[in-house]
Short mmCIF file of N, CA and C in Angstrom, two decimals:
data_model
loop_
_atom_site.label_atom_id
_atom_site.label_comp_id
_atom_site.label_asym_id
_atom_site.label_seq_id
_atom_site.Cartn_x
_atom_site.Cartn_y
_atom_site.Cartn_z
N MET O 18 -21.73 31.23 33.76
CA MET O 18 -20.32 31.14 34.05
C MET O 18 -19.49 31.00 32.79
N SER O 19 -20.13 30.86 31.64
CA SER O 19 -19.37 30.66 30.41
C SER O 19 -18.57 31.88 30.01
N PHE O 20 -18.94 33.06 30.54
CA PHE O 20 -18.21 34.27 30.19
C PHE O 20 -16.93 34.44 30.99
N MET O 21 -16.78 33.66 32.06
CA MET O 21 -15.58 33.75 32.90
C MET O 21 -14.49 32.84 32.35
N LYS O 22 -13.24 33.29 32.49
CA LYS O 22 -12.12 32.48 32.03
C LYS O 22 -11.69 31.53 33.13
N GLY O 23 -11.12 30.40 32.70
CA GLY O 23 -10.59 29.45 33.66
C GLY O 23 -11.40 28.18 33.73
N ASP O 24 -10.93 27.29 34.58
CA ASP O 24 -11.61 26.01 34.76
C ASP O 24 -12.65 26.13 35.88
N LEU O 25 -13.24 25.01 36.26
CA LEU O 25 -14.30 25.00 37.26
C LEU O 25 -13.80 25.54 38.60
N LEU O 26 -12.61 25.15 39.00
CA LEU O 26 -12.05 25.59 40.28
C LEU O 26 -11.86 27.11 40.31
N THR O 27 -11.29 27.66 39.26
CA THR O 27 -11.04 29.10 39.20
C THR O 27 -12.36 29.87 39.19
N LYS O 28 -13.32 29.41 38.41
CA LYS O 28 -14.62 30.09 38.33
C LYS O 28 -15.33 30.06 39.67
N THR O 29 -15.28 28.91 40.34
CA THR O 29 -15.95 28.79 41.63
C THR O 29 -15.29 29.68 42.66
N ARG O 30 -13.96 29.76 42.67
CA ARG O 30 -13.26 30.65 43.60
C ARG O 30 -13.69 32.10 43.40
N LYS O 31 -13.79 32.53 42.15
CA LYS O 31 -14.19 33.91 41.86
C LYS O 31 -15.61 34.18 42.34
N LEU O 32 -16.50 33.23 42.13
CA LEU O 32 -17.89 33.42 42.56
C LEU O 32 -18.01 33.47 44.08
N VAL O 33 -17.23 32.61 44.76
CA VAL O 33 -17.27 32.59 46.23
C VAL O 33 -16.66 33.89 46.77
N LYS O 34 -15.56 34.33 46.19
CA LYS O 34 -14.88 35.54 46.64
C LYS O 34 -15.76 36.77 46.41
N GLY O 35 -16.51 36.78 45.33
CA GLY O 35 -17.40 37.89 45.02
C GLY O 35 -18.74 37.78 45.71
N LEU O 36 -18.91 36.80 46.59
CA LEU O 36 -20.15 36.57 47.35
C LEU O 36 -21.35 36.31 46.45
N ALA O 37 -21.11 35.78 45.26
CA ALA O 37 -22.20 35.44 44.34
C ALA O 37 -22.68 34.02 44.58
N LYS O 38 -21.87 33.24 45.31
CA LYS O 38 -22.20 31.85 45.54
C LYS O 38 -21.69 31.44 46.92
N VAL O 39 -22.45 30.56 47.56
CA VAL O 39 -22.02 30.01 48.84
C VAL O 39 -20.91 29.00 48.58
N GLU O 40 -19.93 28.97 49.46
CA GLU O 40 -18.79 28.08 49.27
C GLU O 40 -19.25 26.62 49.29
N PRO O 41 -19.05 25.88 48.18
CA PRO O 41 -19.47 24.47 48.15
C PRO O 41 -18.56 23.61 49.04
N LEU O 42 -19.07 22.46 49.44
CA LEU O 42 -18.33 21.57 50.33
C LEU O 42 -17.07 21.02 49.68
N TRP O 43 -17.07 20.85 48.40
CA TRP O 43 -15.96 20.22 47.69
C TRP O 43 -14.83 21.18 47.35
N LEU O 44 -15.00 22.49 47.60
CA LEU O 44 -14.02 23.48 47.17
C LEU O 44 -12.66 23.31 47.86
N LYS O 45 -12.67 23.11 49.19
CA LYS O 45 -11.39 22.96 49.91
C LYS O 45 -10.66 21.70 49.47
N ALA O 46 -11.39 20.60 49.27
CA ALA O 46 -10.76 19.36 48.83
C ALA O 46 -10.18 19.53 47.43
N MET O 47 -10.89 20.24 46.60
CA MET O 47 -10.41 20.43 45.24
C MET O 47 -9.20 21.38 45.21
N GLU O 48 -9.16 22.34 46.11
CA GLU O 48 -8.00 23.23 46.19
C GLU O 48 -6.75 22.46 46.64
N GLN O 49 -6.92 21.49 47.52
CA GLN O 49 -5.79 20.70 47.99
C GLN O 49 -5.28 19.75 46.91
N ALA O 50 -6.18 19.20 46.12
CA ALA O 50 -5.80 18.29 45.04
C ALA O 50 -6.51 18.74 43.76
N PRO O 51 -5.97 19.78 43.10
CA PRO O 51 -6.65 20.30 41.90
C PRO O 51 -6.60 19.30 40.75
N PRO O 52 -7.59 19.40 39.85
CA PRO O 52 -7.61 18.48 38.71
C PRO O 52 -6.46 18.78 37.76
N VAL O 53 -6.11 17.80 37.00
CA VAL O 53 -5.04 17.94 36.03
C VAL O 53 -5.50 18.85 34.90
N THR O 54 -4.62 19.75 34.49
CA THR O 54 -4.94 20.61 33.34
C THR O 54 -4.02 20.21 32.19
N PHE O 55 -4.60 20.09 31.03
CA PHE O 55 -3.85 19.70 29.85
C PHE O 55 -3.49 20.95 29.06
N PRO O 56 -2.31 20.96 28.46
CA PRO O 56 -1.92 22.14 27.68
C PRO O 56 -2.81 22.28 26.45
N ARG O 57 -3.09 23.50 26.11
CA ARG O 57 -3.92 23.77 24.93
C ARG O 57 -3.04 24.04 23.73
N ALA O 58 -3.63 23.85 22.57
CA ALA O 58 -2.89 24.11 21.33
C ALA O 58 -2.68 25.61 21.17
N GLU O 59 -1.55 25.98 20.66
CA GLU O 59 -1.24 27.39 20.45
C GLU O 59 -1.94 27.89 19.20
N GLY O 60 -2.76 28.89 19.35
CA GLY O 60 -3.43 29.49 18.19
C GLY O 60 -4.42 28.55 17.53
N THR O 61 -4.50 28.68 16.21
CA THR O 61 -5.44 27.86 15.46
C THR O 61 -4.76 26.58 14.97
N ILE O 62 -5.57 25.62 14.68
CA ILE O 62 -5.06 24.36 14.17
C ILE O 62 -4.79 24.52 12.68
N LYS O 63 -3.61 24.14 12.26
CA LYS O 63 -3.25 24.27 10.86
C LYS O 63 -3.94 23.17 10.05
N PRO O 64 -4.43 23.52 8.85
CA PRO O 64 -5.06 22.48 8.03
C PRO O 64 -4.03 21.44 7.57
N MET O 65 -4.48 20.21 7.54
CA MET O 65 -3.59 19.13 7.13
C MET O 65 -3.51 19.09 5.60
N SER O 66 -2.31 18.99 5.09
CA SER O 66 -2.16 18.89 3.64
C SER O 66 -1.14 17.79 3.34
N LEU O 67 -1.41 17.09 2.27
CA LEU O 67 -0.55 16.01 1.83
C LEU O 67 0.27 16.48 0.63
N PRO O 68 1.38 15.84 0.35
CA PRO O 68 2.23 16.29 -0.77
C PRO O 68 1.52 16.29 -2.11
N GLU O 69 0.58 15.37 -2.30
CA GLU O 69 -0.08 15.28 -3.61
C GLU O 69 -1.25 16.24 -3.77
N ASP O 70 -1.60 17.00 -2.73
CA ASP O 70 -2.75 17.90 -2.79
C ASP O 70 -2.60 18.98 -3.87
N VAL O 71 -1.40 19.43 -4.13
CA VAL O 71 -1.17 20.44 -5.18
C VAL O 71 -1.59 19.88 -6.53
N TYR O 72 -1.21 18.65 -6.80
CA TYR O 72 -1.53 18.03 -8.09
C TYR O 72 -3.01 17.66 -8.18
N ILE O 73 -3.60 17.34 -7.04
CA ILE O 73 -5.04 17.03 -7.03
C ILE O 73 -5.84 18.27 -7.42
N LYS O 74 -5.44 19.44 -6.91
CA LYS O 74 -6.12 20.69 -7.27
C LYS O 74 -5.99 20.97 -8.77
N LYS O 75 -4.81 20.71 -9.32
CA LYS O 75 -4.61 20.91 -10.76
C LYS O 75 -5.46 19.92 -11.56
N PHE O 76 -5.59 18.69 -11.05
CA PHE O 76 -6.42 17.68 -11.70
C PHE O 76 -7.88 18.14 -11.71
N TYR O 77 -8.35 18.68 -10.58
CA TYR O 77 -9.73 19.15 -10.50
C TYR O 77 -9.98 20.33 -11.44
N LYS O 78 -8.98 21.18 -11.65
CA LYS O 78 -9.16 22.28 -12.59
C LYS O 78 -9.32 21.76 -14.01
N LYS O 79 -8.58 20.70 -14.34
CA LYS O 79 -8.65 20.15 -15.69
C LYS O 79 -9.89 19.29 -15.88
N TYR O 80 -10.27 18.54 -14.85
CA TYR O 80 -11.44 17.65 -14.92
C TYR O 80 -12.41 18.00 -13.79
N PRO O 81 -13.23 19.06 -13.95
CA PRO O 81 -14.11 19.49 -12.86
C PRO O 81 -15.19 18.47 -12.48
N ASP O 82 -15.54 17.55 -13.39
CA ASP O 82 -16.54 16.53 -13.04
C ASP O 82 -16.02 15.57 -11.98
N SER O 83 -14.73 15.50 -11.82
CA SER O 83 -14.15 14.60 -10.82
C SER O 83 -14.30 15.13 -9.40
N LYS O 84 -14.70 16.36 -9.25
CA LYS O 84 -14.85 16.93 -7.91
C LYS O 84 -15.92 16.20 -7.10
N TYR O 85 -16.85 15.57 -7.79
CA TYR O 85 -17.93 14.91 -7.09
C TYR O 85 -17.52 13.57 -6.50
N GLN O 86 -16.35 13.10 -6.85
CA GLN O 86 -15.83 11.87 -6.24
C GLN O 86 -15.08 12.26 -4.98
N ASP O 87 -15.37 11.55 -3.92
CA ASP O 87 -14.77 11.87 -2.63
C ASP O 87 -13.26 11.65 -2.68
N PRO O 88 -12.44 12.69 -2.39
CA PRO O 88 -11.00 12.50 -2.47
C PRO O 88 -10.44 11.59 -1.39
N ILE O 89 -11.17 11.41 -0.32
CA ILE O 89 -10.72 10.50 0.75
C ILE O 89 -11.86 9.53 1.02
N LYS O 90 -11.83 8.39 0.36
CA LYS O 90 -12.85 7.37 0.59
C LYS O 90 -12.35 6.45 1.69
N ILE O 91 -12.88 6.66 2.86
CA ILE O 91 -12.43 5.87 4.00
C ILE O 91 -12.91 4.43 3.88
N SER O 92 -14.11 4.25 3.36
CA SER O 92 -14.67 2.91 3.31
C SER O 92 -14.35 2.17 2.01
N GLY O 93 -13.61 2.78 1.08
CA GLY O 93 -13.34 2.15 -0.20
C GLY O 93 -11.92 1.65 -0.32
N PHE O 94 -11.74 0.68 -1.20
CA PHE O 94 -10.41 0.14 -1.43
C PHE O 94 -9.73 0.79 -2.63
N ASN O 95 -10.52 1.34 -3.54
CA ASN O 95 -9.96 1.97 -4.73
C ASN O 95 -9.92 3.48 -4.52
N PRO O 96 -8.74 4.09 -4.51
CA PRO O 96 -8.68 5.54 -4.34
C PRO O 96 -9.24 6.25 -5.57
N PRO O 97 -9.75 7.46 -5.40
CA PRO O 97 -10.31 8.19 -6.53
C PRO O 97 -9.23 8.58 -7.54
N PRO O 98 -9.61 8.86 -8.77
CA PRO O 98 -8.64 9.17 -9.82
C PRO O 98 -7.75 10.36 -9.50
N ALA O 99 -8.29 11.37 -8.82
CA ALA O 99 -7.49 12.55 -8.50
C ALA O 99 -6.31 12.17 -7.60
N ARG O 100 -6.56 11.34 -6.62
CA ARG O 100 -5.50 10.92 -5.71
C ARG O 100 -4.47 10.06 -6.45
N LEU O 101 -4.95 9.17 -7.32
CA LEU O 101 -4.02 8.36 -8.12
C LEU O 101 -3.15 9.24 -9.02
N PHE O 102 -3.76 10.26 -9.59
CA PHE O 102 -3.03 11.21 -10.43
C PHE O 102 -1.93 11.88 -9.63
N GLY O 103 -2.27 12.38 -8.43
CA GLY O 103 -1.28 13.03 -7.59
C GLY O 103 -0.14 12.10 -7.19
N TRP O 104 -0.49 10.87 -6.83
CA TRP O 104 0.54 9.90 -6.45
C TRP O 104 1.47 9.60 -7.63
N ARG O 105 0.88 9.48 -8.81
CA ARG O 105 1.68 9.14 -9.99
C ARG O 105 2.64 10.28 -10.34
N VAL O 106 2.17 11.53 -10.22
CA VAL O 106 3.04 12.68 -10.50
C VAL O 106 4.18 12.71 -9.49
N LEU O 107 3.87 12.48 -8.22
CA LEU O 107 4.93 12.46 -7.19
C LEU O 107 5.94 11.35 -7.47
N GLU O 108 5.44 10.19 -7.86
CA GLU O 108 6.32 9.05 -8.15
C GLU O 108 7.26 9.38 -9.31
N LEU O 109 6.72 10.00 -10.35
CA LEU O 109 7.54 10.33 -11.52
C LEU O 109 8.55 11.43 -11.20
N THR O 110 8.16 12.42 -10.41
CA THR O 110 9.10 13.48 -10.07
C THR O 110 10.23 12.95 -9.18
N GLU O 111 9.93 11.96 -8.35
CA GLU O 111 10.98 11.35 -7.52
C GLU O 111 11.97 10.58 -8.38
N GLN O 112 11.52 10.10 -9.53
CA GLN O 112 12.40 9.37 -10.44
C GLN O 112 13.23 10.29 -11.32
N GLY O 113 13.01 11.61 -11.19
CA GLY O 113 13.83 12.56 -11.94
C GLY O 113 13.14 13.18 -13.13
N VAL O 114 11.89 12.90 -13.38
CA VAL O 114 11.16 13.48 -14.50
C VAL O 114 10.70 14.89 -14.08
N SER O 115 10.71 15.82 -15.01
CA SER O 115 10.27 17.18 -14.68
C SER O 115 8.78 17.17 -14.35
N GLU O 116 8.35 18.21 -13.63
CA GLU O 116 6.96 18.26 -13.17
C GLU O 116 5.98 18.32 -14.33
N GLU O 117 6.27 19.12 -15.36
CA GLU O 117 5.36 19.23 -16.50
C GLU O 117 5.23 17.90 -17.24
N GLU O 118 6.36 17.23 -17.46
CA GLU O 118 6.33 15.93 -18.14
C GLU O 118 5.61 14.89 -17.29
N ALA O 119 5.84 14.94 -15.98
CA ALA O 119 5.18 13.98 -15.09
C ALA O 119 3.67 14.19 -15.11
N MET O 120 3.23 15.44 -15.10
CA MET O 120 1.78 15.71 -15.16
C MET O 120 1.19 15.28 -16.50
N ALA O 121 1.92 15.53 -17.57
CA ALA O 121 1.44 15.12 -18.89
C ALA O 121 1.33 13.60 -18.99
N LEU O 122 2.33 12.90 -18.46
CA LEU O 122 2.31 11.44 -18.51
C LEU O 122 1.18 10.88 -17.63
N ALA O 123 1.02 11.44 -16.43
CA ALA O 123 -0.06 10.98 -15.55
C ALA O 123 -1.42 11.27 -16.17
N ASP O 124 -1.54 12.40 -16.85
CA ASP O 124 -2.80 12.75 -17.52
C ASP O 124 -3.09 11.78 -18.65
N MET O 125 -2.05 11.44 -19.41
CA MET O 125 -2.22 10.49 -20.51
C MET O 125 -2.64 9.11 -19.97
N GLU O 126 -2.02 8.70 -18.87
CA GLU O 126 -2.39 7.41 -18.25
C GLU O 126 -3.83 7.44 -17.76
N TYR O 127 -4.26 8.56 -17.18
CA TYR O 127 -5.64 8.68 -16.69
C TYR O 127 -6.62 8.57 -17.84
N ARG O 128 -6.35 9.31 -18.93
CA ARG O 128 -7.26 9.26 -20.08
C ARG O 128 -7.30 7.89 -20.72
N SER O 129 -6.14 7.21 -20.82
CA SER O 129 -6.14 5.88 -21.43
C SER O 129 -6.88 4.88 -20.52
N GLU O 130 -6.74 5.01 -19.22
CA GLU O 130 -7.48 4.12 -18.31
C GLU O 130 -8.97 4.36 -18.41
N LYS O 131 -9.36 5.64 -18.50
CA LYS O 131 -10.78 5.98 -18.62
C LYS O 131 -11.36 5.42 -19.93
N LYS O 132 -10.58 5.53 -21.00
CA LYS O 132 -11.00 5.01 -22.29
C LYS O 132 -11.11 3.48 -22.25
N ALA O 133 -10.15 2.83 -21.59
CA ALA O 133 -10.18 1.37 -21.47
C ALA O 133 -11.41 0.92 -20.68
N ARG O 134 -11.78 1.67 -19.66
CA ARG O 134 -12.97 1.32 -18.87
C ARG O 134 -14.23 1.43 -19.73
N LYS O 135 -14.32 2.50 -20.53
CA LYS O 135 -15.48 2.66 -21.41
C LYS O 135 -15.57 1.52 -22.42
N GLU O 136 -14.43 1.17 -23.00
CA GLU O 136 -14.40 0.08 -23.98
C GLU O 136 -14.77 -1.25 -23.33
N ALA O 137 -14.29 -1.48 -22.11
CA ALA O 137 -14.60 -2.73 -21.42
C ALA O 137 -16.10 -2.82 -21.14
N TYR O 138 -16.71 -1.71 -20.75
CA TYR O 138 -18.14 -1.75 -20.47
C TYR O 138 -18.94 -1.91 -21.76
N SER O 139 -18.52 -1.26 -22.84
CA SER O 139 -19.25 -1.43 -24.10
C SER O 139 -19.13 -2.88 -24.59
N ARG O 140 -17.97 -3.50 -24.40
CA ARG O 140 -17.79 -4.92 -24.77
C ARG O 140 -18.67 -5.80 -23.89
N LEU O 141 -18.78 -5.47 -22.62
CA LEU O 141 -19.64 -6.22 -21.70
C LEU O 141 -21.10 -6.13 -22.14
N LYS O 142 -21.52 -4.95 -22.59
CA LYS O 142 -22.90 -4.79 -23.08
C LYS O 142 -23.12 -5.60 -24.35
N GLN O 143 -22.11 -5.62 -25.24
CA GLN O 143 -22.23 -6.40 -26.48
C GLN O 143 -22.37 -7.89 -26.17
N ILE O 144 -21.58 -8.38 -25.24
CA ILE O 144 -21.65 -9.80 -24.87
C ILE O 144 -23.02 -10.12 -24.29
N ALA O 145 -23.52 -9.25 -23.43
CA ALA O 145 -24.84 -9.47 -22.83
C ALA O 145 -25.93 -9.45 -23.91
N LYS O 146 -25.79 -8.58 -24.89
CA LYS O 146 -26.76 -8.49 -25.98
C LYS O 146 -26.72 -9.76 -26.83
N LEU O 147 -25.52 -10.28 -27.12
CA LEU O 147 -25.39 -11.51 -27.90
C LEU O 147 -25.99 -12.71 -27.16
N GLN O 148 -25.86 -12.72 -25.85
CA GLN O 148 -26.41 -13.80 -25.05
C GLN O 148 -27.90 -13.63 -24.78
N GLY O 149 -28.44 -12.48 -25.14
CA GLY O 149 -29.86 -12.23 -24.93
C GLY O 149 -30.19 -11.86 -23.49
N LYS O 150 -29.22 -11.40 -22.76
CA LYS O 150 -29.42 -11.02 -21.37
C LYS O 150 -29.43 -9.51 -21.24
N LYS O 151 -29.94 -9.07 -20.12
CA LYS O 151 -29.94 -7.64 -19.82
C LYS O 151 -28.52 -7.25 -19.39
N PRO O 152 -27.96 -6.16 -19.93
CA PRO O 152 -26.59 -5.79 -19.55
C PRO O 152 -26.50 -5.39 -18.08
N LEU O 153 -25.37 -5.66 -17.50
CA LEU O 153 -25.13 -5.31 -16.11
C LEU O 153 -25.01 -3.80 -15.97
N PRO O 154 -25.27 -3.27 -14.78
CA PRO O 154 -25.06 -1.83 -14.61
C PRO O 154 -23.58 -1.50 -14.75
N ASN O 155 -23.32 -0.28 -15.13
CA ASN O 155 -21.94 0.17 -15.36
C ASN O 155 -21.12 0.04 -14.07
N PRO O 156 -20.04 -0.75 -14.08
CA PRO O 156 -19.22 -0.85 -12.87
C PRO O 156 -18.38 0.39 -12.63
N TYR O 157 -18.28 1.29 -13.62
CA TYR O 157 -17.49 2.51 -13.49
C TYR O 157 -18.36 3.74 -13.79
N PRO O 158 -19.43 3.95 -13.06
CA PRO O 158 -20.27 5.10 -13.37
C PRO O 158 -19.59 6.40 -12.95
N SER O 159 -20.03 7.48 -13.56
CA SER O 159 -19.49 8.77 -13.15
C SER O 159 -20.05 9.11 -11.76
N ALA O 160 -19.35 9.98 -11.07
CA ALA O 160 -19.76 10.33 -9.71
C ALA O 160 -21.13 11.00 -9.71
N ILE O 161 -21.41 11.80 -10.74
CA ILE O 161 -22.70 12.48 -10.82
C ILE O 161 -23.81 11.46 -10.98
N LYS O 162 -23.58 10.44 -11.81
CA LYS O 162 -24.61 9.41 -12.00
C LYS O 162 -24.81 8.59 -10.73
N GLU O 163 -23.76 8.37 -9.96
CA GLU O 163 -23.91 7.67 -8.69
C GLU O 163 -24.79 8.46 -7.74
N ILE O 164 -24.56 9.77 -7.67
CA ILE O 164 -25.37 10.63 -6.80
C ILE O 164 -26.82 10.64 -7.26
N GLN O 165 -27.03 10.73 -8.58
CA GLN O 165 -28.39 10.73 -9.10
C GLN O 165 -29.09 9.41 -8.84
N ALA O 166 -28.36 8.29 -8.89
CA ALA O 166 -28.96 6.99 -8.61
C ALA O 166 -29.42 6.91 -7.15
N LYS O 167 -28.63 7.48 -6.25
CA LYS O 167 -29.03 7.48 -4.83
C LYS O 167 -30.25 8.35 -4.60
N GLU O 168 -30.36 9.45 -5.35
CA GLU O 168 -31.47 10.38 -5.16
C GLU O 168 -32.72 9.97 -5.92
N LYS O 169 -32.61 9.04 -6.85
CA LYS O 169 -33.72 8.67 -7.73
C LYS O 169 -34.94 8.21 -6.95
N LYS O 170 -34.72 7.40 -5.92
CA LYS O 170 -35.88 6.88 -5.17
C LYS O 170 -36.63 8.02 -4.49
N PHE O 171 -35.93 9.06 -4.04
CA PHE O 171 -36.60 10.18 -3.39
C PHE O 171 -37.36 11.04 -4.40
N VAL O 172 -36.78 11.18 -5.60
CA VAL O 172 -37.46 11.94 -6.65
C VAL O 172 -38.72 11.20 -7.10
N ASP O 173 -38.59 9.89 -7.30
CA ASP O 173 -39.75 9.09 -7.69
C ASP O 173 -40.82 9.11 -6.61
N ASP O 174 -40.39 9.06 -5.37
CA ASP O 174 -41.31 9.07 -4.24
C ASP O 174 -42.12 10.36 -4.22
N ARG O 175 -41.48 11.45 -4.63
CA ARG O 175 -42.14 12.75 -4.62
C ARG O 175 -43.34 12.78 -5.57
N PHE O 176 -43.28 12.05 -6.67
CA PHE O 176 -44.35 12.10 -7.66
C PHE O 176 -45.32 10.92 -7.59
N HIS O 177 -44.89 9.80 -7.00
CA HIS O 177 -45.72 8.61 -7.06
C HIS O 177 -46.25 8.12 -5.71
N ASN O 178 -45.74 8.62 -4.62
CA ASN O 178 -46.23 8.22 -3.31
C ASN O 178 -47.55 8.94 -3.05
N PRO O 179 -48.64 8.19 -2.77
CA PRO O 179 -49.95 8.83 -2.59
C PRO O 179 -49.97 9.83 -1.43
N GLU O 180 -49.26 9.54 -0.36
CA GLU O 180 -49.25 10.46 0.78
C GLU O 180 -48.58 11.79 0.41
N THR O 181 -47.51 11.72 -0.35
CA THR O 181 -46.82 12.93 -0.76
C THR O 181 -47.68 13.73 -1.73
N VAL O 182 -48.36 13.04 -2.64
CA VAL O 182 -49.23 13.72 -3.59
C VAL O 182 -50.38 14.42 -2.85
N LYS O 183 -50.96 13.75 -1.85
CA LYS O 183 -52.04 14.36 -1.05
C LYS O 183 -51.54 15.60 -0.31
N LEU O 184 -50.36 15.49 0.26
CA LEU O 184 -49.78 16.61 0.99
C LEU O 184 -49.53 17.79 0.07
N ALA O 185 -49.01 17.53 -1.13
CA ALA O 185 -48.75 18.60 -2.09
C ALA O 185 -50.06 19.25 -2.53
N GLU O 186 -51.10 18.43 -2.73
CA GLU O 186 -52.40 18.97 -3.13
C GLU O 186 -53.00 19.82 -2.02
N LYS O 187 -52.85 19.39 -0.80
CA LYS O 187 -53.35 20.15 0.35
C LYS O 187 -52.63 21.49 0.45
N MET O 188 -51.32 21.48 0.22
CA MET O 188 -50.55 22.73 0.27
C MET O 188 -50.98 23.68 -0.85
N ARG O 189 -51.27 23.13 -2.04
CA ARG O 189 -51.76 23.97 -3.14
C ARG O 189 -53.09 24.61 -2.79
N GLU O 190 -54.00 23.83 -2.20
CA GLU O 190 -55.32 24.35 -1.82
C GLU O 190 -55.18 25.45 -0.76
N GLU O 191 -54.30 25.22 0.22
CA GLU O 191 -54.10 26.24 1.26
C GLU O 191 -53.52 27.51 0.67
N ARG O 192 -52.58 27.38 -0.25
CA ARG O 192 -51.98 28.54 -0.89
C ARG O 192 -53.02 29.29 -1.72
N ALA O 193 -53.87 28.55 -2.44
CA ALA O 193 -54.91 29.20 -3.25
C ALA O 193 -55.92 29.91 -2.34
N ALA O 194 -56.30 29.27 -1.23
CA ALA O 194 -57.24 29.89 -0.29
C ALA O 194 -56.63 31.15 0.33
N ASP O 195 -55.37 31.07 0.69
CA ASP O 195 -54.68 32.22 1.27
C ASP O 195 -54.62 33.36 0.26
N TRP O 196 -54.35 33.03 -0.99
CA TRP O 196 -54.29 34.05 -2.03
C TRP O 196 -55.66 34.70 -2.23
N GLN O 197 -56.71 33.87 -2.20
CA GLN O 197 -58.08 34.41 -2.35
C GLN O 197 -58.43 35.33 -1.18
N ASN O 198 -58.02 34.94 0.03
CA ASN O 198 -58.30 35.78 1.21
C ASN O 198 -57.59 37.13 1.11
N ARG O 199 -56.36 37.11 0.68
CA ARG O 199 -55.61 38.36 0.54
C ARG O 199 -56.20 39.23 -0.55
N ARG O 200 -56.62 38.60 -1.63
CA ARG O 200 -57.18 39.34 -2.76
C ARG O 200 -58.52 39.95 -2.37
N GLY O 201 -59.33 39.20 -1.65
CA GLY O 201 -60.64 39.70 -1.24
C GLY O 201 -60.54 40.79 -0.18
N ALA O 202 -59.55 40.69 0.72
CA ALA O 202 -59.40 41.67 1.77
C ALA O 202 -58.68 42.93 1.30
N GLY O 203 -58.00 42.84 0.18
CA GLY O 203 -57.29 43.99 -0.35
C GLY O 203 -55.92 44.18 0.31
N ASP O 204 -55.46 43.20 1.03
CA ASP O 204 -54.13 43.29 1.66
C ASP O 204 -53.07 42.76 0.72
N TRP O 205 -52.47 43.63 0.00
CA TRP O 205 -51.39 43.17 -0.90
C TRP O 205 -50.16 43.33 -0.16
#
């Protein structure tokens, strides 16, 4: 019935009228009190865009490594740098600064903040070294390093888990045996 247009009531009426189906007991009751139909959206749904999305795209062109940071972190309190950049450009343009100057200023602020974060972490490492302690992990890692840290346990597991190593060895033996069978039979 998925090829027929309409709701359940319309489809059932067509099937009963065409003698493809026996009239169900509920049909007359449903005709007297048909179910509510909700209006459908006209055409396709338009993609949602925010005012700062234009500047975020420009930010990603300039800093492609930032693409790996989620632009909408629902579970985080700190918005990603691209979104902050877009907000800052919008804020400056609302204050009367030209778009080029606003982007240059927001870019300068982004670079200075990034530099300050690097300096803060290097100072943190120096303090830990002076105290003879192991330095803390970087509180501002790059998005790529965050992804690699999440994947590290799976990569390590691939080489050090005995079950995985046995499975890989078994697959190698099967592949070698299959190759020998093909070579011996002459089926290339």
